[in-house]
């Protein structure tokens, strides 16, 4: 006698557009109440992790029928989705929402994405599979945004190229701007260096040795990288890499450490992408 197996969870195929919107196609979900495809009580439910009870911690998108018999929900780029990780469910009326499993993702429009000129916040949404096999969504919403591009490593420096988005006049914003490294662990002076700019494109070189001068010989320091305009009335831009189809870059885009001299002996310097895909530099003992 064989044991009954649990029904496979409903799955969602995701299609991204170049503006930052997503369309979800749901398969394998049976609504718990009878009704025709004119019944609009079905919804795709997005719940922001760690903020489910906040006013902006849940987003409901109506489900409608498609020609092939599946259900569909749209998340346009114009919907203001706060930054964070969103767990994706399907629900009917007041019934308890059910987690969705990931299906097929068509994220080709996100690869090497180049947003057009605008001053509205940049919306980036990347669906991904969690370690438990559920469907979730990583969301960013930024203005201005400094997108990191090529990173070249020498013995004790890193050279970074990038592009600025979501400001009215990028060349004017970058004129006189500096790159700024802010130590996350301790209150030490901010390290700055000039930028080279060509229209919206920028580049800079960061010295590991200069960051290492502030190390206290204890735990590692993490330095977060920002662009700060000359006009202090303007908001700075966090340096990050979000304009592609990779939701978590920390374990994928890796860079070798370099050993440099510090006030307490040799120390390792290593750039990396954080869990939020922001660019940072670690200074400290071997990881």
Short mmCIF file of C-alpha atoms in Angstrom, two decimals:
data_model
loop_
_atom_site.label_atom_id
_atom_site.label_comp_id
_atom_site.label_asym_id
_atom_site.label_seq_id
_atom_site.Cartn_x
_atom_site.Cartn_y
_atom_site.Cartn_z
CA UNK A 1 0.00 0.00 0.00
CA UNK A 2 1.51 3.30 -1.06
CA UNK A 3 1.24 6.54 0.82
CA UNK A 4 -0.61 9.42 -0.82
CA UNK A 5 1.73 12.07 -2.11
CA UNK A 6 1.14 15.75 -1.64
CA UNK A 7 -0.05 17.69 -4.65
CA UNK A 8 2.67 19.69 -6.35
CA UNK A 9 2.54 23.38 -5.44
CA UNK A 10 1.24 25.88 -7.95
CA UNK A 11 3.97 27.42 -10.07
CA UNK A 12 4.47 30.82 -11.66
CA UNK A 13 6.32 31.61 -14.88
CA UNK A 14 7.73 35.15 -14.87
CA UNK A 15 8.30 37.42 -17.88
CA UNK A 16 10.20 40.69 -17.41
CA UNK A 17 9.99 43.79 -19.58
CA UNK A 18 12.71 46.39 -20.15
CA UNK A 19 10.88 49.03 -18.08
CA UNK A 20 11.12 46.92 -14.92
CA UNK A 21 7.66 45.33 -14.98
CA UNK A 22 6.85 41.65 -14.49
CA UNK A 23 4.03 39.39 -15.67
CA UNK A 24 3.22 36.20 -13.73
CA UNK A 25 1.54 33.20 -15.37
CA UNK A 26 0.09 30.79 -12.80
CA UNK A 27 -0.30 27.06 -13.46
CA UNK A 28 -1.36 24.19 -11.22
CA UNK A 29 -3.55 26.20 -8.85
CA UNK A 30 -7.16 25.19 -8.22
CA UNK A 31 -9.27 27.89 -6.65
CA UNK A 32 -10.86 26.63 -3.42
CA UNK A 33 -14.30 28.03 -4.28
CA UNK A 34 -16.33 27.46 -7.43
CA UNK A 35 -16.52 30.22 -9.97
CA UNK A 36 -16.00 31.12 -13.59
CA UNK A 37 -13.03 32.96 -15.03
CA UNK A 38 -15.05 36.13 -14.50
CA UNK A 39 -14.52 35.66 -10.77
CA UNK A 40 -11.83 38.25 -9.84
CA UNK A 41 -11.38 37.26 -6.19
CA UNK A 42 -8.14 35.45 -7.03
CA UNK A 43 -5.01 37.49 -6.35
CA UNK A 44 -1.25 37.27 -6.48
CA UNK A 45 -0.04 38.35 -3.03
CA UNK A 46 3.42 39.82 -2.48
CA UNK A 47 4.55 40.01 1.17
CA UNK A 48 7.70 41.96 2.05
CA UNK A 49 9.95 39.89 4.27
CA UNK A 50 10.24 41.35 7.76
CA UNK A 51 7.59 44.00 7.09
CA UNK A 52 4.36 42.05 6.60
CA UNK A 53 2.48 44.14 9.17
CA UNK A 54 3.62 47.54 7.86
CA UNK A 55 1.28 49.64 5.66
CA UNK A 56 3.42 48.93 2.58
CA UNK A 57 4.28 45.33 3.49
CA UNK A 58 1.73 43.64 1.22
CA UNK A 59 0.74 44.13 -2.42
CA UNK A 60 -2.21 42.34 -4.04
CA UNK A 61 -2.41 41.98 -7.82
CA UNK A 62 -5.66 40.74 -9.43
CA UNK A 63 -5.58 37.46 -11.34
CA UNK A 64 -7.26 37.21 -14.71
CA UNK A 65 -7.61 34.43 -17.31
CA UNK A 66 -5.37 33.87 -20.33
CA UNK A 67 -6.23 32.17 -23.63
CA UNK A 68 -4.41 28.97 -22.63
CA UNK A 69 -6.48 28.51 -19.45
CA UNK A 70 -3.94 29.78 -16.98
CA UNK A 71 -4.23 32.78 -14.70
CA UNK A 72 -2.15 35.92 -15.05
CA UNK A 73 -1.14 38.90 -12.90
CA UNK A 74 0.84 41.98 -13.90
CA UNK A 75 3.25 44.01 -11.79
CA UNK A 76 3.97 47.13 -13.89
CA UNK A 77 7.02 49.29 -13.22
CA UNK A 78 4.66 52.13 -12.22
CA UNK A 79 3.64 50.24 -9.05
CA UNK A 80 5.90 51.59 -6.29
CA UNK A 81 7.32 48.43 -4.72
CA UNK A 82 9.60 49.30 -1.77
CA UNK A 83 13.10 47.82 -1.67
CA UNK A 84 13.46 44.40 -0.13
CA UNK A 85 12.68 40.73 -0.60
CA UNK A 86 9.07 39.80 -1.35
CA UNK A 87 7.63 36.32 -0.88
CA UNK A 88 5.02 35.48 -3.51
CA UNK A 89 1.71 33.76 -2.80
CA UNK A 90 -1.57 33.05 -4.53
CA UNK A 91 -4.88 33.58 -2.72
CA UNK A 92 -8.61 33.38 -3.30
CA UNK A 93 -10.92 35.74 -1.43
CA UNK A 94 -10.28 35.54 2.30
CA UNK A 95 -8.62 32.11 2.11
CA UNK A 96 -5.11 31.66 3.50
CA UNK A 97 -2.52 32.58 0.80
CA UNK A 98 -0.43 29.70 -0.58
CA UNK A 99 3.25 29.96 -1.47
CA UNK A 100 4.12 29.68 -5.16
CA UNK A 101 6.95 27.63 -6.62
CA UNK A 102 9.16 29.08 -9.37
CA UNK A 103 8.45 28.09 -12.94
CA UNK A 104 10.25 29.33 -16.04
CA UNK A 105 11.68 32.85 -16.03
CA UNK A 106 12.12 34.92 -19.18
CA UNK A 107 14.45 37.67 -17.97
CA UNK A 108 16.21 38.41 -21.26
CA UNK A 109 15.09 42.04 -21.24
CA UNK A 110 16.96 42.58 -17.94
CA UNK A 111 20.37 41.54 -19.29
CA UNK A 112 22.53 44.65 -19.82
CA UNK A 113 19.49 46.82 -19.23
CA UNK A 114 19.94 50.50 -20.13
CA UNK A 115 17.09 52.58 -18.67
CA UNK A 116 16.08 55.67 -20.61
CA UNK A 117 16.41 59.26 -19.35
CA UNK A 118 14.09 60.04 -16.46
CA UNK A 119 14.16 61.49 -12.95
CA UNK A 120 11.59 59.07 -11.53
CA UNK A 121 12.88 56.31 -9.22
CA UNK A 122 14.46 53.38 -11.04
CA UNK A 123 12.43 50.19 -10.49
CA UNK A 124 14.25 46.86 -10.59
CA UNK A 125 12.53 43.54 -9.79
CA UNK A 126 14.26 40.17 -10.17
CA UNK A 127 12.37 36.93 -9.38
CA UNK A 128 14.38 34.05 -7.91
CA UNK A 129 14.04 30.65 -6.24
CA UNK A 130 14.70 30.50 -2.50
CA UNK A 131 16.75 27.70 -0.92
CA UNK A 132 13.43 26.11 0.12
CA UNK A 133 12.16 26.01 -3.47
CA UNK A 134 9.72 28.92 -3.22
CA UNK A 135 9.30 31.91 -5.52
CA UNK A 136 10.45 35.28 -4.21
CA UNK A 137 11.24 38.67 -5.68
CA UNK A 138 14.12 41.07 -5.02
CA UNK A 139 13.11 44.70 -5.48
CA UNK A 140 15.10 47.93 -5.72
CA UNK A 141 13.79 51.48 -6.09
CA UNK A 142 16.45 54.17 -6.43
CA UNK A 143 16.95 57.75 -7.58
CA UNK A 144 19.69 58.61 -8.22
CA UNK A 145 21.38 55.31 -9.03
CA UNK A 146 25.08 54.66 -9.75
CA UNK A 147 25.44 51.38 -11.66
CA UNK A 148 28.82 49.68 -11.24
CA UNK A 149 30.32 48.22 -14.38
CA UNK A 150 33.83 46.93 -15.05
CA UNK A 151 36.11 46.49 -12.02
CA UNK A 152 39.85 46.11 -12.65
CA UNK A 153 42.18 45.04 -9.84
CA UNK A 154 45.86 45.92 -9.53
CA UNK A 155 48.24 45.15 -6.64
CA UNK A 156 46.79 47.70 -4.22
CA UNK A 157 44.05 49.50 -6.14
CA UNK A 158 40.70 48.84 -7.78
CA UNK A 159 39.56 50.81 -10.83
CA UNK A 160 35.79 51.06 -11.29
CA UNK A 161 33.70 52.23 -14.24
CA UNK A 162 29.99 52.93 -14.09
CA UNK A 163 27.03 54.99 -15.22
CA UNK A 164 24.72 57.40 -13.41
CA UNK A 165 20.93 57.15 -13.82
CA UNK A 166 17.82 58.98 -12.70
CA UNK A 167 19.09 62.55 -12.52
CA UNK A 168 18.00 65.31 -14.89
CA UNK A 169 21.47 66.30 -16.08
CA UNK A 170 23.99 63.51 -15.35
CA UNK A 171 27.02 65.43 -16.64
CA UNK A 172 26.23 68.39 -14.37
CA UNK A 173 25.60 66.09 -11.40
CA UNK A 174 28.98 64.39 -11.90
CA UNK A 175 30.90 67.65 -12.36
CA UNK A 176 32.94 68.04 -9.16
CA UNK A 177 31.48 64.82 -7.66
CA UNK A 178 33.64 62.45 -5.61
CA UNK A 179 33.57 58.78 -4.72
CA UNK A 180 33.10 58.35 -1.00
CA UNK A 181 33.97 55.29 1.14
CA UNK A 182 32.12 55.15 4.46
CA UNK A 183 33.26 52.77 7.20
CA UNK A 184 30.31 50.78 8.48
CA UNK A 185 31.72 49.58 11.82
CA UNK A 186 33.49 52.61 13.28
CA UNK A 187 33.34 56.40 13.26
CA UNK A 188 36.43 57.17 11.20
CA UNK A 189 36.93 59.89 8.56
CA UNK A 190 35.23 59.28 5.23
CA UNK A 191 37.68 58.50 2.42
CA UNK A 192 37.13 60.43 -0.82
CA UNK A 193 38.68 60.54 -4.28
CA UNK A 194 37.83 62.51 -7.45
CA UNK A 195 35.81 61.08 -10.30
CA UNK A 196 36.48 61.22 -14.02
CA UNK A 197 33.26 61.75 -15.97
CA UNK A 198 32.14 61.67 -19.59
CA UNK A 199 28.44 62.46 -19.83
CA UNK A 200 26.62 59.94 -17.59
CA UNK A 201 29.67 57.64 -17.42
CA UNK A 202 32.17 57.85 -14.58
CA UNK A 203 35.34 56.15 -13.36
CA UNK A 204 37.56 56.25 -10.30
CA UNK A 205 40.47 54.44 -8.65
CA UNK A 206 40.34 53.38 -5.01
CA UNK A 207 43.52 52.79 -2.98
CA UNK A 208 43.40 49.81 -0.62
CA UNK A 209 46.44 51.13 1.24
CA UNK A 210 44.66 54.36 2.13
CA UNK A 211 41.66 52.49 3.54
CA UNK A 212 44.00 50.14 5.44
CA UNK A 213 45.54 53.10 7.32
CA UNK A 214 42.37 53.34 9.41
CA UNK A 215 42.21 49.67 10.38
CA UNK A 216 42.48 49.21 14.18
CA UNK A 217 43.88 45.68 14.09
CA UNK A 218 40.64 44.16 15.40
CA UNK A 219 37.71 42.89 13.34
CA UNK A 220 37.28 43.62 9.64
CA UNK A 221 36.03 46.99 8.45
CA UNK A 222 33.48 47.23 5.63
CA UNK A 223 33.58 50.38 3.52
CA UNK A 224 30.40 51.20 1.57
CA UNK A 225 30.92 53.12 -1.69
CA UNK A 226 28.87 56.17 -2.69
CA UNK A 227 28.99 58.96 -5.25
CA UNK A 228 28.51 62.39 -3.70
CA UNK A 229 27.77 65.42 -5.91
CA UNK A 230 29.42 68.78 -5.33
CA UNK A 231 26.02 70.30 -4.53
CA UNK A 232 25.29 69.14 -0.96
CA UNK A 233 21.57 69.78 -1.52
CA UNK A 234 21.51 66.82 -3.92
CA UNK A 235 21.16 63.24 -2.68
CA UNK A 236 24.20 60.95 -3.01
CA UNK A 237 24.03 57.74 -5.05
CA UNK A 238 24.90 54.30 -3.65
CA UNK A 239 27.19 52.35 -5.96
CA UNK A 240 25.52 49.03 -6.85
CA UNK A 241 24.99 46.54 -9.64
CA UNK A 242 21.32 45.82 -10.18
CA UNK A 243 20.70 46.24 -13.93
CA UNK A 244 20.81 42.58 -14.94
CA UNK A 245 19.04 39.31 -14.15
CA UNK A 246 21.13 38.17 -11.14
CA UNK A 247 19.24 38.66 -7.86
CA UNK A 248 22.13 37.77 -5.52
CA UNK A 249 25.62 38.66 -6.71
CA UNK A 250 27.62 38.09 -3.52
CA UNK A 251 28.47 34.47 -4.30
CA UNK A 252 28.62 34.90 -8.09
CA UNK A 253 30.65 38.06 -8.76
CA UNK A 254 33.71 37.40 -6.61
CA UNK A 255 37.07 39.21 -6.58
CA UNK A 256 40.41 37.99 -5.21
CA UNK A 257 41.80 39.59 -2.02
CA UNK A 258 45.00 41.62 -2.04
CA UNK A 259 47.47 41.91 0.83
CA UNK A 260 48.52 45.46 1.74
CA UNK A 261 50.42 47.05 4.61
CA UNK A 262 48.47 48.52 7.52
CA UNK A 263 49.41 50.16 10.81
CA UNK A 264 49.11 46.79 12.59
CA UNK A 265 50.85 44.68 9.98
CA UNK A 266 49.63 43.13 6.75
CA UNK A 267 45.92 43.22 6.04
CA UNK A 268 43.69 41.84 3.30
CA UNK A 269 41.58 44.05 1.05
CA UNK A 270 38.74 42.64 -1.04
CA UNK A 271 35.85 44.23 -2.96
CA UNK A 272 32.52 42.43 -2.93
CA UNK A 273 28.81 42.84 -3.55
CA UNK A 274 26.62 42.83 -0.45
CA UNK A 275 23.36 40.89 -0.06
CA UNK A 276 21.68 43.98 -1.49
CA UNK A 277 24.05 44.00 -4.53
CA UNK A 278 25.73 47.20 -3.29
CA UNK A 279 29.49 47.51 -3.83
CA UNK A 280 31.70 47.49 -0.74
CA UNK A 281 35.33 46.84 0.25
CA UNK A 282 36.39 44.64 3.17
CA UNK A 283 39.61 45.53 5.03
CA UNK A 284 40.79 43.15 7.73
CA UNK A 285 42.34 39.80 8.59
CA UNK A 286 41.83 36.89 6.17
CA UNK A 287 38.13 36.06 5.88
#
